Short mmCIF file of C-alpha atoms in Angstrom, two decimals:
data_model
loop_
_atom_site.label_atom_id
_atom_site.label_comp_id
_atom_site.label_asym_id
_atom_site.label_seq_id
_atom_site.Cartn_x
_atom_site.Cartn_y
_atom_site.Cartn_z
CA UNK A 1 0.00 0.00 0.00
CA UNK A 2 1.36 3.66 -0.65
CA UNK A 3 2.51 5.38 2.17
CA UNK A 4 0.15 8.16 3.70
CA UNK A 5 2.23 11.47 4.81
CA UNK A 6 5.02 11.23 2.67
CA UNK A 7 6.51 15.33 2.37
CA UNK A 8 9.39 14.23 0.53
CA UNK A 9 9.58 12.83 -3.23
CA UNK A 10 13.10 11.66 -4.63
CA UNK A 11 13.43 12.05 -8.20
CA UNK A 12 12.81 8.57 -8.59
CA UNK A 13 9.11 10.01 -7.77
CA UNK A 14 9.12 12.72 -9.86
CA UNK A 15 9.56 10.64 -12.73
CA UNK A 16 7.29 8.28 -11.90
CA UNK A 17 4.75 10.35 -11.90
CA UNK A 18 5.72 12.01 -14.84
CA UNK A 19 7.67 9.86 -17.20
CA UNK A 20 7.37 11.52 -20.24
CA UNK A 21 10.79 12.22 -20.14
CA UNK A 22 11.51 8.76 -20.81
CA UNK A 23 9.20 7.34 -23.20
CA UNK A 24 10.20 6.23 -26.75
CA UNK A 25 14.15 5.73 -25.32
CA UNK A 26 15.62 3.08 -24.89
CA UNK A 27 17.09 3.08 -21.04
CA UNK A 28 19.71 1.29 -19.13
CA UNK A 29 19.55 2.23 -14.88
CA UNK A 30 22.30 2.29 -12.84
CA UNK A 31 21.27 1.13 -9.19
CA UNK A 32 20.58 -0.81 -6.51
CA UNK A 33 17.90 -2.40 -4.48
CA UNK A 34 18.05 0.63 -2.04
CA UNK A 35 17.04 3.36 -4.26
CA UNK A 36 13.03 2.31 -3.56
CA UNK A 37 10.05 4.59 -4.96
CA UNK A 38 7.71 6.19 -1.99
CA UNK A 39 5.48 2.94 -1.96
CA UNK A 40 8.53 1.02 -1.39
CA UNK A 41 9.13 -0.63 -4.37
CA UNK A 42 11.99 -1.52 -6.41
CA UNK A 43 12.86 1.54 -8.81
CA UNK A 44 13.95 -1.28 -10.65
CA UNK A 45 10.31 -3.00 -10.80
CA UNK A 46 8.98 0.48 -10.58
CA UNK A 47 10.42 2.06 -13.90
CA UNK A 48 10.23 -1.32 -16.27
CA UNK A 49 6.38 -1.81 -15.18
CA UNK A 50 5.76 1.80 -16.56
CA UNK A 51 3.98 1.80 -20.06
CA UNK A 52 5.81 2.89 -23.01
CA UNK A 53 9.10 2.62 -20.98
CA UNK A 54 12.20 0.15 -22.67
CA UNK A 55 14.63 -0.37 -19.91
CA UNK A 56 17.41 -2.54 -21.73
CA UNK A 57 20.15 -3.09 -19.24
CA UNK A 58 21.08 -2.41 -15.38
CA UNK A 59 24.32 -1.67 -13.52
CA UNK A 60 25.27 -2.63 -10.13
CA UNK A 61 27.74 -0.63 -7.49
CA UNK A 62 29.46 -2.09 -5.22
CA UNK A 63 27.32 -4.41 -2.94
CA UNK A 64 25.65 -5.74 -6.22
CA UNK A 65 22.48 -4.72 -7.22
CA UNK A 66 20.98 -6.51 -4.15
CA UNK A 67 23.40 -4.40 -1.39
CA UNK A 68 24.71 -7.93 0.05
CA UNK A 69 28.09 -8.32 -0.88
CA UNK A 70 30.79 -7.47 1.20
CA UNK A 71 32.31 -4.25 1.45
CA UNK A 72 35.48 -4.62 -1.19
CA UNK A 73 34.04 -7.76 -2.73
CA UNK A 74 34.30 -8.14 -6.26
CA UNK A 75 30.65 -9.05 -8.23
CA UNK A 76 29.59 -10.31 -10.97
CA UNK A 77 27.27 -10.43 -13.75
CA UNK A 78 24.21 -11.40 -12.96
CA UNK A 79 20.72 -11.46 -14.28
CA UNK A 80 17.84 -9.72 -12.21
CA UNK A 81 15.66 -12.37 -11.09
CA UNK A 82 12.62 -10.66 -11.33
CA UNK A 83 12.79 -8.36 -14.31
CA UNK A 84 15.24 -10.53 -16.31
CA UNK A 85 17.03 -7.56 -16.98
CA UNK A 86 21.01 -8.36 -17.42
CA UNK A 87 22.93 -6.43 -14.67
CA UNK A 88 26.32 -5.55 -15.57
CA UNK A 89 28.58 -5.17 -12.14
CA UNK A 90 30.92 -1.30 -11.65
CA UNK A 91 32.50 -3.38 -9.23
CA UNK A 92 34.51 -6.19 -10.68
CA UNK A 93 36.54 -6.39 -13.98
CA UNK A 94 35.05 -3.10 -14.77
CA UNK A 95 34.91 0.09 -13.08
CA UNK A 96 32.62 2.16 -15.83
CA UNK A 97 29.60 1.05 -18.90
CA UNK A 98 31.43 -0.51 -21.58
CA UNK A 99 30.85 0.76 -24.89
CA UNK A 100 29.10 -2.58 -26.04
CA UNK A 101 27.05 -2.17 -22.97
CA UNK A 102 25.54 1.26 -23.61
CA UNK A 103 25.30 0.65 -27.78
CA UNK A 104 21.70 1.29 -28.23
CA UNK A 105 21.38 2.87 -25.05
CA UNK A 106 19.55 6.83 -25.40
CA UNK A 107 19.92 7.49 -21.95
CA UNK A 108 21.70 6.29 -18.68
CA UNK A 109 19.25 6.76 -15.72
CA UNK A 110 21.34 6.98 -11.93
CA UNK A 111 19.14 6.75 -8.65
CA UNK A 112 21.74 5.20 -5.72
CA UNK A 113 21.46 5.88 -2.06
CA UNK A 114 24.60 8.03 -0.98
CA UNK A 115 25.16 8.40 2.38
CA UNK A 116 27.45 11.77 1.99
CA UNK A 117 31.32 10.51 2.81
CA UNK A 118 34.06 10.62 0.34
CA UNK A 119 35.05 7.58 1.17
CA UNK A 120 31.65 5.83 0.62
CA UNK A 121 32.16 4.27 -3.11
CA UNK A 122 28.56 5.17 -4.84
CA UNK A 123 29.58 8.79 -5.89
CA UNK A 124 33.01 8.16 -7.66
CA UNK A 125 30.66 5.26 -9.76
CA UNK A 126 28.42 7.49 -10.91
CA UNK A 127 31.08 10.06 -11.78
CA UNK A 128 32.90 7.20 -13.77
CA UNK A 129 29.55 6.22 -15.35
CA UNK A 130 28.70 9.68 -17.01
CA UNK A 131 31.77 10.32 -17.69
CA UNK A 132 31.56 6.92 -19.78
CA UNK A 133 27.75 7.77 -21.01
CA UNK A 134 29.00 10.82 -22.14
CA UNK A 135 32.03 9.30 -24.40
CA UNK A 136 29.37 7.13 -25.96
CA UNK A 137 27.29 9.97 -26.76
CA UNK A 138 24.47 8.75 -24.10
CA UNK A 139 22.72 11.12 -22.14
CA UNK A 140 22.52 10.98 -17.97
CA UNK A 141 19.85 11.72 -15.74
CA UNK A 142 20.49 11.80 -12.29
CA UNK A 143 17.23 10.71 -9.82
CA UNK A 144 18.26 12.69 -7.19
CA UNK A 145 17.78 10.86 -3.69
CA UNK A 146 18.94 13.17 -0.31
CA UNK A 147 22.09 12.93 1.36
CA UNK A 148 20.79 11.54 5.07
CA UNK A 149 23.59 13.67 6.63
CA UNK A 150 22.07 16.75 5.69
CA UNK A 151 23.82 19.40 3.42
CA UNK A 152 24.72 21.99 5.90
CA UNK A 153 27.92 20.63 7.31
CA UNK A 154 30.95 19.67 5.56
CA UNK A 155 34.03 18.58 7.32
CA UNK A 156 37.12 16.93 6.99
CA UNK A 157 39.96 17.17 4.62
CA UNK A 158 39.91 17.21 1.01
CA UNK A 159 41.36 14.34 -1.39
CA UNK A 160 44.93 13.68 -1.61
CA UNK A 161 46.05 14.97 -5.06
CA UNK A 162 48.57 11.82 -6.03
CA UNK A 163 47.71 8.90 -7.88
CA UNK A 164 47.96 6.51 -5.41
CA UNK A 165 44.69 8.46 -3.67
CA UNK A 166 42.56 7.52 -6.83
CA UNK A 167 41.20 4.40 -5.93
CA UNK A 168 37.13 3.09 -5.68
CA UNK A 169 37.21 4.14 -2.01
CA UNK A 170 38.63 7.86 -2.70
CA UNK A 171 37.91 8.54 -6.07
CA UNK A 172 36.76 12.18 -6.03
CA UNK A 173 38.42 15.25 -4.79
CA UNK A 174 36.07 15.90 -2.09
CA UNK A 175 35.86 16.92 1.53
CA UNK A 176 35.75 14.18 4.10
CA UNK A 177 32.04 14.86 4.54
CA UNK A 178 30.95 16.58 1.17
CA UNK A 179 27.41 18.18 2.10
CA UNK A 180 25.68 17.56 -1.31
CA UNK A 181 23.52 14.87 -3.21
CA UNK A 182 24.63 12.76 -5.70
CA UNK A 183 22.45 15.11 -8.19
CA UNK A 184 24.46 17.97 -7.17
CA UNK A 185 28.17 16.09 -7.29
CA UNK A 186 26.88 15.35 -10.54
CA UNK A 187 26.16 18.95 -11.59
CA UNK A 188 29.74 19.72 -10.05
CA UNK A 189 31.82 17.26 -11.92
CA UNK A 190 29.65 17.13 -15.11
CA UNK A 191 28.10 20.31 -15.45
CA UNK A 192 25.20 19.89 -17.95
CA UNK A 193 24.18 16.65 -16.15
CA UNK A 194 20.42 16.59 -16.28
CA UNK A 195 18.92 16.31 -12.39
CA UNK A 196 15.39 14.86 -11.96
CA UNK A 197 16.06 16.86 -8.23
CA UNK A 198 14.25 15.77 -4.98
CA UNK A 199 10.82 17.84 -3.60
CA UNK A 200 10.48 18.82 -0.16
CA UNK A 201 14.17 18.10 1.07
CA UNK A 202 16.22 21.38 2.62
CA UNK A 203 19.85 20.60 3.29
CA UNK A 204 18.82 20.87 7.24
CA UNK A 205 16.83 17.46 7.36
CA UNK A 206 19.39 15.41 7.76
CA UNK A 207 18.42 12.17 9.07
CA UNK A 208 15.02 13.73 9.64
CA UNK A 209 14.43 11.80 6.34
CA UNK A 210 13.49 8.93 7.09
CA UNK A 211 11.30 10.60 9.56
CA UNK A 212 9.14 13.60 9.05
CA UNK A 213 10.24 13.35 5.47
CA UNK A 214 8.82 9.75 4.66
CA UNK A 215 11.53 8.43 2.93
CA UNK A 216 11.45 4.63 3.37
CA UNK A 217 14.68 2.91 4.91
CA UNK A 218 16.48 0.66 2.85
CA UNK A 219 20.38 -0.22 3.92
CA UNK A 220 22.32 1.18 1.20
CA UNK A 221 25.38 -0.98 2.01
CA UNK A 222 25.01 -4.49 4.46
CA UNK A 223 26.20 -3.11 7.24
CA UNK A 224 24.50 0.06 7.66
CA UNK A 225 21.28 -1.10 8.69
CA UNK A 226 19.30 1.73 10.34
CA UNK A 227 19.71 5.72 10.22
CA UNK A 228 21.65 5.13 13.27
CA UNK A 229 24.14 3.23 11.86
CA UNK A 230 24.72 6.04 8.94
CA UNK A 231 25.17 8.53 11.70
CA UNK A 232 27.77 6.56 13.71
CA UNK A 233 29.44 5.70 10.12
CA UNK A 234 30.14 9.34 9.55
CA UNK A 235 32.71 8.47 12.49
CA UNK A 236 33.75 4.85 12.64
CA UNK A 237 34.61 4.49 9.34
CA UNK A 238 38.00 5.81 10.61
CA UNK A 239 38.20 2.69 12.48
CA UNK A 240 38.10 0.13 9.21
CA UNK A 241 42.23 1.69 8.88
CA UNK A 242 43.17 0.38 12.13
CA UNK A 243 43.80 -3.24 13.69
CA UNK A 244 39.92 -2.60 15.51
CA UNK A 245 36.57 -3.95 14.65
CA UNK A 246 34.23 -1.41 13.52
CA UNK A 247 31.66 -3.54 14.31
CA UNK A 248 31.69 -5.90 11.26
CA UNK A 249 29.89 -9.66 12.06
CA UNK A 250 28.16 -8.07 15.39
CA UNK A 251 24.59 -6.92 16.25
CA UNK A 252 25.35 -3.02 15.51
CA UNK A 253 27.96 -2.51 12.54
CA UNK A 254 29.63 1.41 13.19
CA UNK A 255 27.75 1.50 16.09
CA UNK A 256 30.10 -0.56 18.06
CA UNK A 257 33.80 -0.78 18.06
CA UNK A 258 36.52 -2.38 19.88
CA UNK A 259 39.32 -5.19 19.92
CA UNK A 260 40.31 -7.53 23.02
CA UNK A 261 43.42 -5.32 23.91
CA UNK A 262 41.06 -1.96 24.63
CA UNK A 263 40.21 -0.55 28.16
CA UNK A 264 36.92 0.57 27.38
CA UNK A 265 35.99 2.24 30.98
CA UNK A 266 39.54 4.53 29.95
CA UNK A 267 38.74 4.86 26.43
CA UNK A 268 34.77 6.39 27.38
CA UNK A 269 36.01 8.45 29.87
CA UNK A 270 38.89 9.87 27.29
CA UNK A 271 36.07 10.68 24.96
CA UNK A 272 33.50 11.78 27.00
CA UNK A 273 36.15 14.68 28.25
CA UNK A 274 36.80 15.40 24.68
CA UNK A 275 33.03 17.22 25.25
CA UNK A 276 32.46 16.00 21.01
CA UNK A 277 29.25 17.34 20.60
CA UNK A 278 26.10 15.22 19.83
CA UNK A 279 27.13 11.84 20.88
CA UNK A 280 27.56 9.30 24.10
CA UNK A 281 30.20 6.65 24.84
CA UNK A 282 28.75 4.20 26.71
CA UNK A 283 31.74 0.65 27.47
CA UNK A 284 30.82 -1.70 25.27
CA UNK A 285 31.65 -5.60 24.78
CA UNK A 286 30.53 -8.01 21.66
CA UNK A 287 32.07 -11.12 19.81
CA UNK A 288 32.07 -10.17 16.17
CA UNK A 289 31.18 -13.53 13.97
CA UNK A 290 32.93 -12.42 10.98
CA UNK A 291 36.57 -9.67 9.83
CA UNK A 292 38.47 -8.51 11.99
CA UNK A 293 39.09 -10.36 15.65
CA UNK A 294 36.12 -12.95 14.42
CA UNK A 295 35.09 -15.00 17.50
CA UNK A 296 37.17 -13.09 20.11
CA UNK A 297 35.37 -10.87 22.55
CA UNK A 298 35.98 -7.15 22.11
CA UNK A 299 36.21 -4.31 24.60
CA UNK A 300 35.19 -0.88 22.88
CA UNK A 301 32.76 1.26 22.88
CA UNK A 302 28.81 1.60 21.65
CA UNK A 303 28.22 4.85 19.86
CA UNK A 304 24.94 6.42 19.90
CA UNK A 305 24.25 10.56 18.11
CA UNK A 306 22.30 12.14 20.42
CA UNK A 307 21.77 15.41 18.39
CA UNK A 308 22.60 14.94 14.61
CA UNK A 309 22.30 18.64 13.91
CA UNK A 310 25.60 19.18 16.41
CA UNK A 311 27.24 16.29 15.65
CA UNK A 312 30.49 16.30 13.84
CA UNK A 313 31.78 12.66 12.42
CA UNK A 314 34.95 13.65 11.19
CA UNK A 315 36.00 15.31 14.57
CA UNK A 316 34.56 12.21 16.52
CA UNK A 317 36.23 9.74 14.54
CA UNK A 318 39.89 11.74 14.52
CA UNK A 319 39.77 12.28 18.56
CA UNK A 320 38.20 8.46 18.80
CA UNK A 321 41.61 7.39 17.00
CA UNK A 322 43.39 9.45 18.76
CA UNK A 323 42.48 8.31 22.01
CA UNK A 324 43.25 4.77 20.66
CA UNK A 325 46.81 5.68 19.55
CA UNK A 326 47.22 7.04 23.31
CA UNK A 327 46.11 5.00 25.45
CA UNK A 328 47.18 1.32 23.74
CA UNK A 329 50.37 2.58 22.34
CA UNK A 330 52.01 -1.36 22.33
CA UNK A 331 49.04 -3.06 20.93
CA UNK A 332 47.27 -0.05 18.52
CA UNK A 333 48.38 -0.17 14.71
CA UNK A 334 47.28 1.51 11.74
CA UNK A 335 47.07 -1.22 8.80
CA UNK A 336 49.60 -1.58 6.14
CA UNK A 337 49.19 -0.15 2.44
CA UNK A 338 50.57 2.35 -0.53
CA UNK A 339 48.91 4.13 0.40
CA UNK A 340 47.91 3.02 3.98
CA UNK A 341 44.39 2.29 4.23
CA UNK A 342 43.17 4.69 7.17
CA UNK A 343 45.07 7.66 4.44
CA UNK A 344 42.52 6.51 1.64
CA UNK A 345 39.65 7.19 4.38
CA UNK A 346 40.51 10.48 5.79
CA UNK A 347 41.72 11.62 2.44
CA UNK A 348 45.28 12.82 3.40
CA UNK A 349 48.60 11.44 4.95
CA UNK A 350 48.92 14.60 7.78
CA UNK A 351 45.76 13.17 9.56
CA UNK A 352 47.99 9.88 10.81
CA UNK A 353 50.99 11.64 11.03
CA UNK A 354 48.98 13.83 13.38
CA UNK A 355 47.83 11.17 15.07
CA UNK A 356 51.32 9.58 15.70
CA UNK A 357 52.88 12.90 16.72
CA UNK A 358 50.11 13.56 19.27
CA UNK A 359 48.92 16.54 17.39
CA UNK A 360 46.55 19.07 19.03
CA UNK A 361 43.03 18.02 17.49
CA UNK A 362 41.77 21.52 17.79
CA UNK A 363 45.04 22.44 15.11
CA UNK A 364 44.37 19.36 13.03
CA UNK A 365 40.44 20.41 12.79
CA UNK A 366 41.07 24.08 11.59
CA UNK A 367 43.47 22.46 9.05
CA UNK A 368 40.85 20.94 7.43
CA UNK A 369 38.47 23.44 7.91
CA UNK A 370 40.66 25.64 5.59
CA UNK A 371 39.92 22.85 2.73
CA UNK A 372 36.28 22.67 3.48
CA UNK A 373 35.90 26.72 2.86
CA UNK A 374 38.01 26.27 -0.35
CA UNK A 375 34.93 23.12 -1.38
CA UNK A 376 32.75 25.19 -0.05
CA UNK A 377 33.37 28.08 -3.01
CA UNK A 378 33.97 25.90 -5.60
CA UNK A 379 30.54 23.73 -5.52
CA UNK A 380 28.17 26.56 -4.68
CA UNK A 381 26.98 26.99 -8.07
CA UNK A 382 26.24 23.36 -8.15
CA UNK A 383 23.43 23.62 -5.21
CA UNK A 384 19.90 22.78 -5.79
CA UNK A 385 18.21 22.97 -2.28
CA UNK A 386 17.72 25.25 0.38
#
């Protein structure tokens, strides 16, 4: 049954209750089982059960086209079980559309769920995929969906420059937290890109979207299963460069993190004198099933955003590693990589060194607030929402 109250319409909406746009073209839909229409279907089964509509071919991010594979995990090919659509994985051999795969196609339709971190991989596969569409003399449309960490903060450091920093997890030059939607990176990095934009959404909702603003929840990725999880994300993701568990293979993914070597009673009252703003530390203990320390209980900490409008990820996550780095000097590490692993996540080398050197956090902060106001300038023009 529809849902009743809805204040919020994606673009996936829009178009479905307008498609005129897309009759008499033949489509291919770049996606994934997230990206559901206000009644909570598929946009998948939603856009190839509209008259008049030819969608020819889907692609797949990472996760698949279902959202279940592993973070990192290479997919396949597949073909969608209930459309019988071919889906052609962005996540495998291939990073973009091959040519073969878009001949025919008169426009590329995009609708994924971003969650509004650099380092989360839908963005930089969109980018890649217009980019491609373009080459091949396709058209893009972009069904905008919001970002469910608002668009009023942005944080963090911007993108290394060097090679080595273009990978699937950091592939755009972007702040740590980037405050737009994927229609709006779009309009940044492709100007011209058509936007099929979102109604009802102000860059202040936040995680208010799922809320007051309808939206249904679908987990854009398998381990961020509620809002809550997003929130703590913004944060924890840190944590997936170190020798902790972020969670992975327990009850609360991001939510929780920890190893069997942490203090936790030291490590919440470290953080809880940091006065971060927005969020508790609360000692935590689990047994993660599956990645890192699988089947060994882990001391850590349960995360929990108390007021998403003052809370600040990027700032929680550097004084959360931080704390780490100080107070289990013999047993904390930072994994191994060219470039390390945590660098791809926070987007530049200085943050570690920072960390090792027992920089002031206040100093590293206003570092990368001097990036954010430079981002800030350069995407204005690409804003769509209040």
């Amino acid at each position: 049954m529809p849902r009743t109250g809805v204040r919020l319409r994606t673009g996936l909406d829009r178009i479905l209750a307008d498609p005129a746009p897309l009759k008499g073209q033949r489509l291919a839909l770049l996606t994934h089982d997230a990206a559901l229409s206000a009644d909570g279907r598929r946009g998948v089964d939603a856009l190839a059960g509209l008259p008049g509509v030819q969608l020819g071919a889907l692609f797949a991010p990472e996760h698949g086209l279902s959202g279940a594979a592993a973070a990192g995990e290479h997919v396949g090919d597949l073909r969608d079980s209930r459309t019988g659509l071919p889906v052609f994985s962005l996540y495998g051999q291939r990073k973009v559309p091959e040519p073969a795969q878009l001949a025919g196609i008169d426009l590329l339709l995009i609708d994924l769920q971003d969650v509004g971190l650099r380092c989360f991989t839908y963005a930089g596969t969109a980018m890649a995929a217009i980019v491609a569409a373009s080459a091949a003399g396709v058209k893009v449309l972009v069904l905008d969906r919001p970002n469910p960490l608002g668009g009023l903060v942005c944080e963090g450091p911007m993108l290394e420059s060097g090679a080595a920093f273009h990978t699937p997890v950091s592939a755009l030059p972007l702040p740590y937290r980037h405050g737009l939607t994927l229609g709006e990176l779009a309009r940044h990095f492709a100007p011209g890109t058509a936007v099929s934009p979102l109604d009802g959404w102000t860059r202040a909702m936040g995680i208010g979207i799922y809320r007051e603003g309808g939206l249904p929840f679908a987990a854009p990725s398998p381990n961020l299963r509620s809002p809550a999880a997003i929130l703590a994300y913004a944060a924890t993701v840190l944590i997936e460069g170190t020798n902790l568990s972020e969670g992975r293979g327990s009850a609360a993914p991001f939510e929780l993190i920890g190893a069997p070597w942490v203090n936790p009673a030291a490590l919440a009252q470290a953080m809880t004198r940091a006065r971060l703003p927005g969020v508790h530390f609360a000692p935590a203990r689990f047994t993660p099933a599956t990645s890192k320390h699988a089947g060994a209980q882990c001391h850590g900490l349960r995360l929990t955003i108390t007021d998403p409008a003052r809370y600040r990820g990027f700032a929680t996550g550097l004084e959360l590693v931080s704390q780490l780095h100080r107070l289990h000097p013999a047993e904390f590490r930072f994994l191994p990589g060219q470039p390390q692993f945590f660098d791809l996540l926070a987007g530049r080398t200085w943050v570690r060194e920072g960390i090792e050197a027992g920089q002031n956090r206040a100093a590293m902060l206003a570092r990368a607030e001097a990036e954010v106001r430079g981002w800030l300038r350069e995407s204005a023009g690409a804003r769509l929402y209040p």
